[in-house]
Amino acid sequence: MIKVAMTGVYVDDVPKAHAFSTDVLGFETRAHLDLGGGTLFVTVGAAGGAQPDLQLLLEPGAGPIAEPYRRALYEAGIPAIVFSVDDVAAEYERPRGLGVRFTHEPQEQGPVIAAVLDDTVGNLVQLAQPQG
């Protein structure tokens, strides 16, 4: 069986993305390695033992491939990543109370209720709650 072990999201600033992922979104740090020369290898994952074999790599987003890709997604209003939540209303209010900017409030979108936030490091992130 093949399973997803790690996926990445390009970010403007790895330390800032790490702080946002842990302090605001509630992820836990899975890896935080200094590779030298100012390069960090940082992964986060769901807290509390949920999805222990799945990590999100916070990938430096500068460069001729990543930068145009991220900018195009952002300008088109397309989330770079989607996170599943149990209660999108609560996960909308909690970060909003911390000053997080949402580009759209929770609304029905087919089989999910979804909201989209700005992660402060160059991406839109969708929070999605499956319906029924």
mmCIF file with all atom_site columns, C-alpha atoms in Angstrom:
data_model
loop_
_atom_site.group_PDB
_atom_site.id
_atom_site.type_symbol
_atom_site.label_atom_id
_atom_site.label_alt_id
_atom_site.label_comp_id
_atom_site.label_asym_id
_atom_site.label_entity_id
_atom_site.label_seq_id
_atom_site.pdbx_PDB_ins_code
_atom_site.Cartn_x
_atom_site.Cartn_y
_atom_site.Cartn_z
_atom_site.occupancy
_atom_site.B_iso_or_equiv
_atom_site.pdbx_formal_charge
_atom_site.auth_seq_id
_atom_site.auth_comp_id
_atom_site.auth_asym_id
_atom_site.auth_atom_id
_atom_site.pdbx_PDB_model_num
ATOM 1   C CA . MET A 1 1   ? 0.000   0.000  0.000   1.00 0.00 ? 1   MET A CA 1
ATOM 2   C CA . ILE A 1 2   ? 1.241   3.501  -0.866  1.00 0.00 ? 2   ILE A CA 1
ATOM 3   C CA . LYS A 1 3   ? 0.366   6.383  1.472   1.00 0.00 ? 3   LYS A CA 1
ATOM 4   C CA . VAL A 1 4   ? 1.211   10.075 1.529   1.00 0.00 ? 4   VAL A CA 1
ATOM 5   C CA . ALA A 1 5   ? 4.049   10.637 4.021   1.00 0.00 ? 5   ALA A CA 1
ATOM 6   C CA . MET A 1 6   ? 4.927   14.259 3.364   1.00 0.00 ? 6   MET A CA 1
ATOM 7   C CA . THR A 1 7   ? 3.694   17.090 1.238   1.00 0.00 ? 7   THR A CA 1
ATOM 8   C CA . GLY A 1 8   ? 4.988   20.608 1.065   1.00 0.00 ? 8   GLY A CA 1
ATOM 9   C CA . VAL A 1 9   ? 3.748   24.137 0.837   1.00 0.00 ? 9   VAL A CA 1
ATOM 10  C CA . TYR A 1 10  ? 5.962   26.977 -0.377  1.00 0.00 ? 10  TYR A CA 1
ATOM 11  C CA . VAL A 1 11  ? 6.233   29.865 2.087   1.00 0.00 ? 11  VAL A CA 1
ATOM 12  C CA . ASP A 1 12  ? 7.829   33.337 2.117   1.00 0.00 ? 12  ASP A CA 1
ATOM 13  C CA . ASP A 1 13  ? 9.491   32.833 5.494   1.00 0.00 ? 13  ASP A CA 1
ATOM 14  C CA . VAL A 1 14  ? 10.002  29.400 7.066   1.00 0.00 ? 14  VAL A CA 1
ATOM 15  C CA . PRO A 1 15  ? 10.318  30.560 10.733  1.00 0.00 ? 15  PRO A CA 1
ATOM 16  C CA . LYS A 1 16  ? 7.228   32.777 10.380  1.00 0.00 ? 16  LYS A CA 1
ATOM 17  C CA . ALA A 1 17  ? 5.306   29.918 8.693   1.00 0.00 ? 17  ALA A CA 1
ATOM 18  C CA . HIS A 1 18  ? 6.381   27.573 11.493  1.00 0.00 ? 18  HIS A CA 1
ATOM 19  C CA . ALA A 1 19  ? 5.109   29.992 14.153  1.00 0.00 ? 19  ALA A CA 1
ATOM 20  C CA . PHE A 1 20  ? 1.804   30.472 12.303  1.00 0.00 ? 20  PHE A CA 1
ATOM 21  C CA . SER A 1 21  ? 1.366   26.718 11.818  1.00 0.00 ? 21  SER A CA 1
ATOM 22  C CA . THR A 1 22  ? 1.958   25.913 15.473  1.00 0.00 ? 22  THR A CA 1
ATOM 23  C CA . ASP A 1 23  ? 0.743   29.003 17.348  1.00 0.00 ? 23  ASP A CA 1
ATOM 24  C CA . VAL A 1 24  ? -2.304  29.817 15.215  1.00 0.00 ? 24  VAL A CA 1
ATOM 25  C CA . LEU A 1 25  ? -3.320  26.635 13.396  1.00 0.00 ? 25  LEU A CA 1
ATOM 26  C CA . GLY A 1 26  ? -2.373  24.304 16.255  1.00 0.00 ? 26  GLY A CA 1
ATOM 27  C CA . PHE A 1 27  ? -0.031  21.921 14.453  1.00 0.00 ? 27  PHE A CA 1
ATOM 28  C CA . GLU A 1 28  ? 2.893   20.338 16.271  1.00 0.00 ? 28  GLU A CA 1
ATOM 29  C CA . THR A 1 29  ? 6.509   20.442 15.139  1.00 0.00 ? 29  THR A CA 1
ATOM 30  C CA . ARG A 1 30  ? 7.642   17.134 13.681  1.00 0.00 ? 30  ARG A CA 1
ATOM 31  C CA . ALA A 1 31  ? 11.119  18.188 12.472  1.00 0.00 ? 31  ALA A CA 1
ATOM 32  C CA . HIS A 1 32  ? 13.153  21.361 12.896  1.00 0.00 ? 32  HIS A CA 1
ATOM 33  C CA . LEU A 1 33  ? 16.654  21.004 11.494  1.00 0.00 ? 33  LEU A CA 1
ATOM 34  C CA . ASP A 1 34  ? 19.214  23.678 10.664  1.00 0.00 ? 34  ASP A CA 1
ATOM 35  C CA . LEU A 1 35  ? 20.861  22.492 7.455   1.00 0.00 ? 35  LEU A CA 1
ATOM 36  C CA . GLY A 1 36  ? 23.383  25.325 7.562   1.00 0.00 ? 36  GLY A CA 1
ATOM 37  C CA . GLY A 1 37  ? 23.708  28.456 5.499   1.00 0.00 ? 37  GLY A CA 1
ATOM 38  C CA . GLY A 1 38  ? 20.389  29.789 6.771   1.00 0.00 ? 38  GLY A CA 1
ATOM 39  C CA . THR A 1 39  ? 18.465  26.797 5.416   1.00 0.00 ? 39  THR A CA 1
ATOM 40  C CA . LEU A 1 40  ? 15.892  25.171 7.674   1.00 0.00 ? 40  LEU A CA 1
ATOM 41  C CA . PHE A 1 41  ? 14.078  21.868 7.229   1.00 0.00 ? 41  PHE A CA 1
ATOM 42  C CA . VAL A 1 42  ? 10.810  22.240 9.137   1.00 0.00 ? 42  VAL A CA 1
ATOM 43  C CA . THR A 1 43  ? 7.814   19.938 9.140   1.00 0.00 ? 43  THR A CA 1
ATOM 44  C CA . VAL A 1 44  ? 4.579   20.123 11.109  1.00 0.00 ? 44  VAL A CA 1
ATOM 45  C CA . GLY A 1 45  ? 1.673   17.766 11.548  1.00 0.00 ? 45  GLY A CA 1
ATOM 46  C CA . ALA A 1 46  ? -1.629  17.314 13.304  1.00 0.00 ? 46  ALA A CA 1
ATOM 47  C CA . ALA A 1 47  ? -1.305  17.577 17.085  1.00 0.00 ? 47  ALA A CA 1
ATOM 48  C CA . GLY A 1 48  ? -2.126  14.892 19.591  1.00 0.00 ? 48  GLY A CA 1
ATOM 49  C CA . GLY A 1 49  ? -1.045  11.885 17.589  1.00 0.00 ? 49  GLY A CA 1
ATOM 50  C CA . ALA A 1 50  ? -3.549  12.372 14.773  1.00 0.00 ? 50  ALA A CA 1
ATOM 51  C CA . GLN A 1 51  ? -2.081  11.355 11.424  1.00 0.00 ? 51  GLN A CA 1
ATOM 52  C CA . PRO A 1 52  ? 1.338   10.473 12.895  1.00 0.00 ? 52  PRO A CA 1
ATOM 53  C CA . ASP A 1 53  ? 2.739   9.387  9.529   1.00 0.00 ? 53  ASP A CA 1
ATOM 54  C CA . LEU A 1 54  ? 1.786   12.582 7.643   1.00 0.00 ? 54  LEU A CA 1
ATOM 55  C CA . GLN A 1 55  ? 3.947   15.702 7.666   1.00 0.00 ? 55  GLN A CA 1
ATOM 56  C CA . LEU A 1 56  ? 3.677   19.123 6.035   1.00 0.00 ? 56  LEU A CA 1
ATOM 57  C CA . LEU A 1 57  ? 7.027   20.503 4.846   1.00 0.00 ? 57  LEU A CA 1
ATOM 58  C CA . LEU A 1 58  ? 7.326   24.286 5.092   1.00 0.00 ? 58  LEU A CA 1
ATOM 59  C CA . GLU A 1 59  ? 9.324   24.801 1.922   1.00 0.00 ? 59  GLU A CA 1
ATOM 60  C CA . PRO A 1 60  ? 11.233  28.014 1.103   1.00 0.00 ? 60  PRO A CA 1
ATOM 61  C CA . GLY A 1 61  ? 9.184   29.688 -1.623  1.00 0.00 ? 61  GLY A CA 1
ATOM 62  C CA . ALA A 1 62  ? 11.719  31.891 -3.375  1.00 0.00 ? 62  ALA A CA 1
ATOM 63  C CA . GLY A 1 63  ? 12.943  30.827 -6.779  1.00 0.00 ? 63  GLY A CA 1
ATOM 64  C CA . PRO A 1 64  ? 12.022  30.778 -10.437 1.00 0.00 ? 64  PRO A CA 1
ATOM 65  C CA . ILE A 1 65  ? 9.507   27.932 -10.123 1.00 0.00 ? 65  ILE A CA 1
ATOM 66  C CA . ALA A 1 66  ? 7.952   28.404 -6.688  1.00 0.00 ? 66  ALA A CA 1
ATOM 67  C CA . GLU A 1 67  ? 7.493   32.177 -6.704  1.00 0.00 ? 67  GLU A CA 1
ATOM 68  C CA . PRO A 1 68  ? 5.407   32.485 -9.914  1.00 0.00 ? 68  PRO A CA 1
ATOM 69  C CA . TYR A 1 69  ? 3.390   29.402 -8.929  1.00 0.00 ? 69  TYR A CA 1
ATOM 70  C CA . ARG A 1 70  ? 2.552   30.757 -5.463  1.00 0.00 ? 70  ARG A CA 1
ATOM 71  C CA . ARG A 1 71  ? 1.775   34.241 -6.767  1.00 0.00 ? 71  ARG A CA 1
ATOM 72  C CA . ALA A 1 72  ? -0.535  32.857 -9.478  1.00 0.00 ? 72  ALA A CA 1
ATOM 73  C CA . LEU A 1 73  ? -2.457  30.717 -6.977  1.00 0.00 ? 73  LEU A CA 1
ATOM 74  C CA . TYR A 1 74  ? -2.796  33.603 -4.530  1.00 0.00 ? 74  TYR A CA 1
ATOM 75  C CA . GLU A 1 75  ? -3.896  36.133 -7.153  1.00 0.00 ? 75  GLU A CA 1
ATOM 76  C CA . ALA A 1 76  ? -6.459  33.656 -8.507  1.00 0.00 ? 76  ALA A CA 1
ATOM 77  C CA . GLY A 1 77  ? -7.831  33.089 -4.987  1.00 0.00 ? 77  GLY A CA 1
ATOM 78  C CA . ILE A 1 78  ? -6.903  29.399 -5.066  1.00 0.00 ? 78  ILE A CA 1
ATOM 79  C CA . PRO A 1 79  ? -5.838  27.798 -1.772  1.00 0.00 ? 79  PRO A CA 1
ATOM 80  C CA . ALA A 1 80  ? -2.366  26.265 -1.791  1.00 0.00 ? 80  ALA A CA 1
ATOM 81  C CA . ILE A 1 81  ? -3.557  23.591 0.629   1.00 0.00 ? 81  ILE A CA 1
ATOM 82  C CA . VAL A 1 82  ? -6.788  22.352 2.232   1.00 0.00 ? 82  VAL A CA 1
ATOM 83  C CA . PHE A 1 83  ? -7.020  21.295 5.876   1.00 0.00 ? 83  PHE A CA 1
ATOM 84  C CA . SER A 1 84  ? -9.882  19.184 7.175   1.00 0.00 ? 84  SER A CA 1
ATOM 85  C CA . VAL A 1 85  ? -11.561 20.393 10.371  1.00 0.00 ? 85  VAL A CA 1
ATOM 86  C CA . ASP A 1 86  ? -14.338 18.996 12.550  1.00 0.00 ? 86  ASP A CA 1
ATOM 87  C CA . ASP A 1 87  ? -15.993 22.379 13.162  1.00 0.00 ? 87  ASP A CA 1
ATOM 88  C CA . VAL A 1 88  ? -15.282 25.042 10.543  1.00 0.00 ? 88  VAL A CA 1
ATOM 89  C CA . ALA A 1 89  ? -17.265 27.691 12.451  1.00 0.00 ? 89  ALA A CA 1
ATOM 90  C CA . ALA A 1 90  ? -15.024 27.292 15.524  1.00 0.00 ? 90  ALA A CA 1
ATOM 91  C CA . GLU A 1 91  ? -11.870 27.136 13.389  1.00 0.00 ? 91  GLU A CA 1
ATOM 92  C CA . TYR A 1 92  ? -13.009 30.331 11.695  1.00 0.00 ? 92  TYR A CA 1
ATOM 93  C CA . GLU A 1 93  ? -13.695 32.255 14.914  1.00 0.00 ? 93  GLU A CA 1
ATOM 94  C CA . ARG A 1 94  ? -10.581 31.166 16.833  1.00 0.00 ? 94  ARG A CA 1
ATOM 95  C CA . PRO A 1 95  ? -7.973  32.422 14.293  1.00 0.00 ? 95  PRO A CA 1
ATOM 96  C CA . ARG A 1 96  ? -10.075 35.505 13.525  1.00 0.00 ? 96  ARG A CA 1
ATOM 97  C CA . GLY A 1 97  ? -9.815  36.361 17.194  1.00 0.00 ? 97  GLY A CA 1
ATOM 98  C CA . LEU A 1 98  ? -6.028  36.209 16.770  1.00 0.00 ? 98  LEU A CA 1
ATOM 99  C CA . GLY A 1 99  ? -6.129  38.675 13.877  1.00 0.00 ? 99  GLY A CA 1
ATOM 100 C CA . VAL A 1 100 ? -6.025  36.208 10.994  1.00 0.00 ? 100 VAL A CA 1
ATOM 101 C CA . ARG A 1 101 ? -7.546  37.573 7.781   1.00 0.00 ? 101 ARG A CA 1
ATOM 102 C CA . PHE A 1 102 ? -10.057 35.380 5.981   1.00 0.00 ? 102 PHE A CA 1
ATOM 103 C CA . THR A 1 103 ? -10.782 35.918 2.305   1.00 0.00 ? 103 THR A CA 1
ATOM 104 C CA . HIS A 1 104 ? -14.147 34.227 2.701   1.00 0.00 ? 104 HIS A CA 1
ATOM 105 C CA . GLU A 1 105 ? -16.317 33.195 5.595   1.00 0.00 ? 105 GLU A CA 1
ATOM 106 C CA . PRO A 1 106 ? -17.576 29.648 6.073   1.00 0.00 ? 106 PRO A CA 1
ATOM 107 C CA . GLN A 1 107 ? -19.961 28.705 3.287   1.00 0.00 ? 107 GLN A CA 1
ATOM 108 C CA . GLU A 1 108 ? -21.318 25.553 1.711   1.00 0.00 ? 108 GLU A CA 1
ATOM 109 C CA . GLN A 1 109 ? -19.278 24.296 -1.222  1.00 0.00 ? 109 GLN A CA 1
ATOM 110 C CA . GLY A 1 110 ? -20.730 21.033 -2.418  1.00 0.00 ? 110 GLY A CA 1
ATOM 111 C CA . PRO A 1 111 ? -19.923 18.302 0.113   1.00 0.00 ? 111 PRO A CA 1
ATOM 112 C CA . VAL A 1 112 ? -18.111 20.642 2.532   1.00 0.00 ? 112 VAL A CA 1
ATOM 113 C CA . ILE A 1 113 ? -18.474 23.871 4.478   1.00 0.00 ? 113 ILE A CA 1
ATOM 114 C CA . ALA A 1 114 ? -15.311 25.844 3.763   1.00 0.00 ? 114 ALA A CA 1
ATOM 115 C CA . ALA A 1 115 ? -13.535 29.045 4.720   1.00 0.00 ? 115 ALA A CA 1
ATOM 116 C CA . VAL A 1 116 ? -10.304 30.483 3.306   1.00 0.00 ? 116 VAL A CA 1
ATOM 117 C CA . LEU A 1 117 ? -7.615  32.307 5.276   1.00 0.00 ? 117 LEU A CA 1
ATOM 118 C CA . ASP A 1 118 ? -4.394  34.144 4.459   1.00 0.00 ? 118 ASP A CA 1
ATOM 119 C CA . ASP A 1 119 ? -1.488  32.350 6.156   1.00 0.00 ? 119 ASP A CA 1
ATOM 120 C CA . THR A 1 120 ? 0.678   35.529 6.258   1.00 0.00 ? 120 THR A CA 1
ATOM 121 C CA . VAL A 1 121 ? 3.485   33.808 4.328   1.00 0.00 ? 121 VAL A CA 1
ATOM 122 C CA . GLY A 1 122 ? 2.145   34.010 0.786   1.00 0.00 ? 122 GLY A CA 1
ATOM 123 C CA . ASN A 1 123 ? -0.653  31.463 0.650   1.00 0.00 ? 123 ASN A CA 1
ATOM 124 C CA . LEU A 1 124 ? -4.367  31.027 0.933   1.00 0.00 ? 124 LEU A CA 1
ATOM 125 C CA . VAL A 1 125 ? -5.418  28.056 3.065   1.00 0.00 ? 125 VAL A CA 1
ATOM 126 C CA . GLN A 1 126 ? -8.835  26.424 2.965   1.00 0.00 ? 126 GLN A CA 1
ATOM 127 C CA . LEU A 1 127 ? -10.446 24.923 6.052   1.00 0.00 ? 127 LEU A CA 1
ATOM 128 C CA . ALA A 1 128 ? -13.042 22.338 5.080   1.00 0.00 ? 128 ALA A CA 1
ATOM 129 C CA . GLN A 1 129 ? -15.624 20.498 7.172   1.00 0.00 ? 129 GLN A CA 1
ATOM 130 C CA . PRO A 1 130 ? -17.317 17.525 5.532   1.00 0.00 ? 130 PRO A CA 1
ATOM 131 C CA . GLN A 1 131 ? -21.121 17.747 5.585   1.00 0.00 ? 131 GLN A CA 1
ATOM 132 C CA . GLY A 1 132 ? -23.243 14.969 6.972   1.00 0.00 ? 132 GLY A CA 1
#
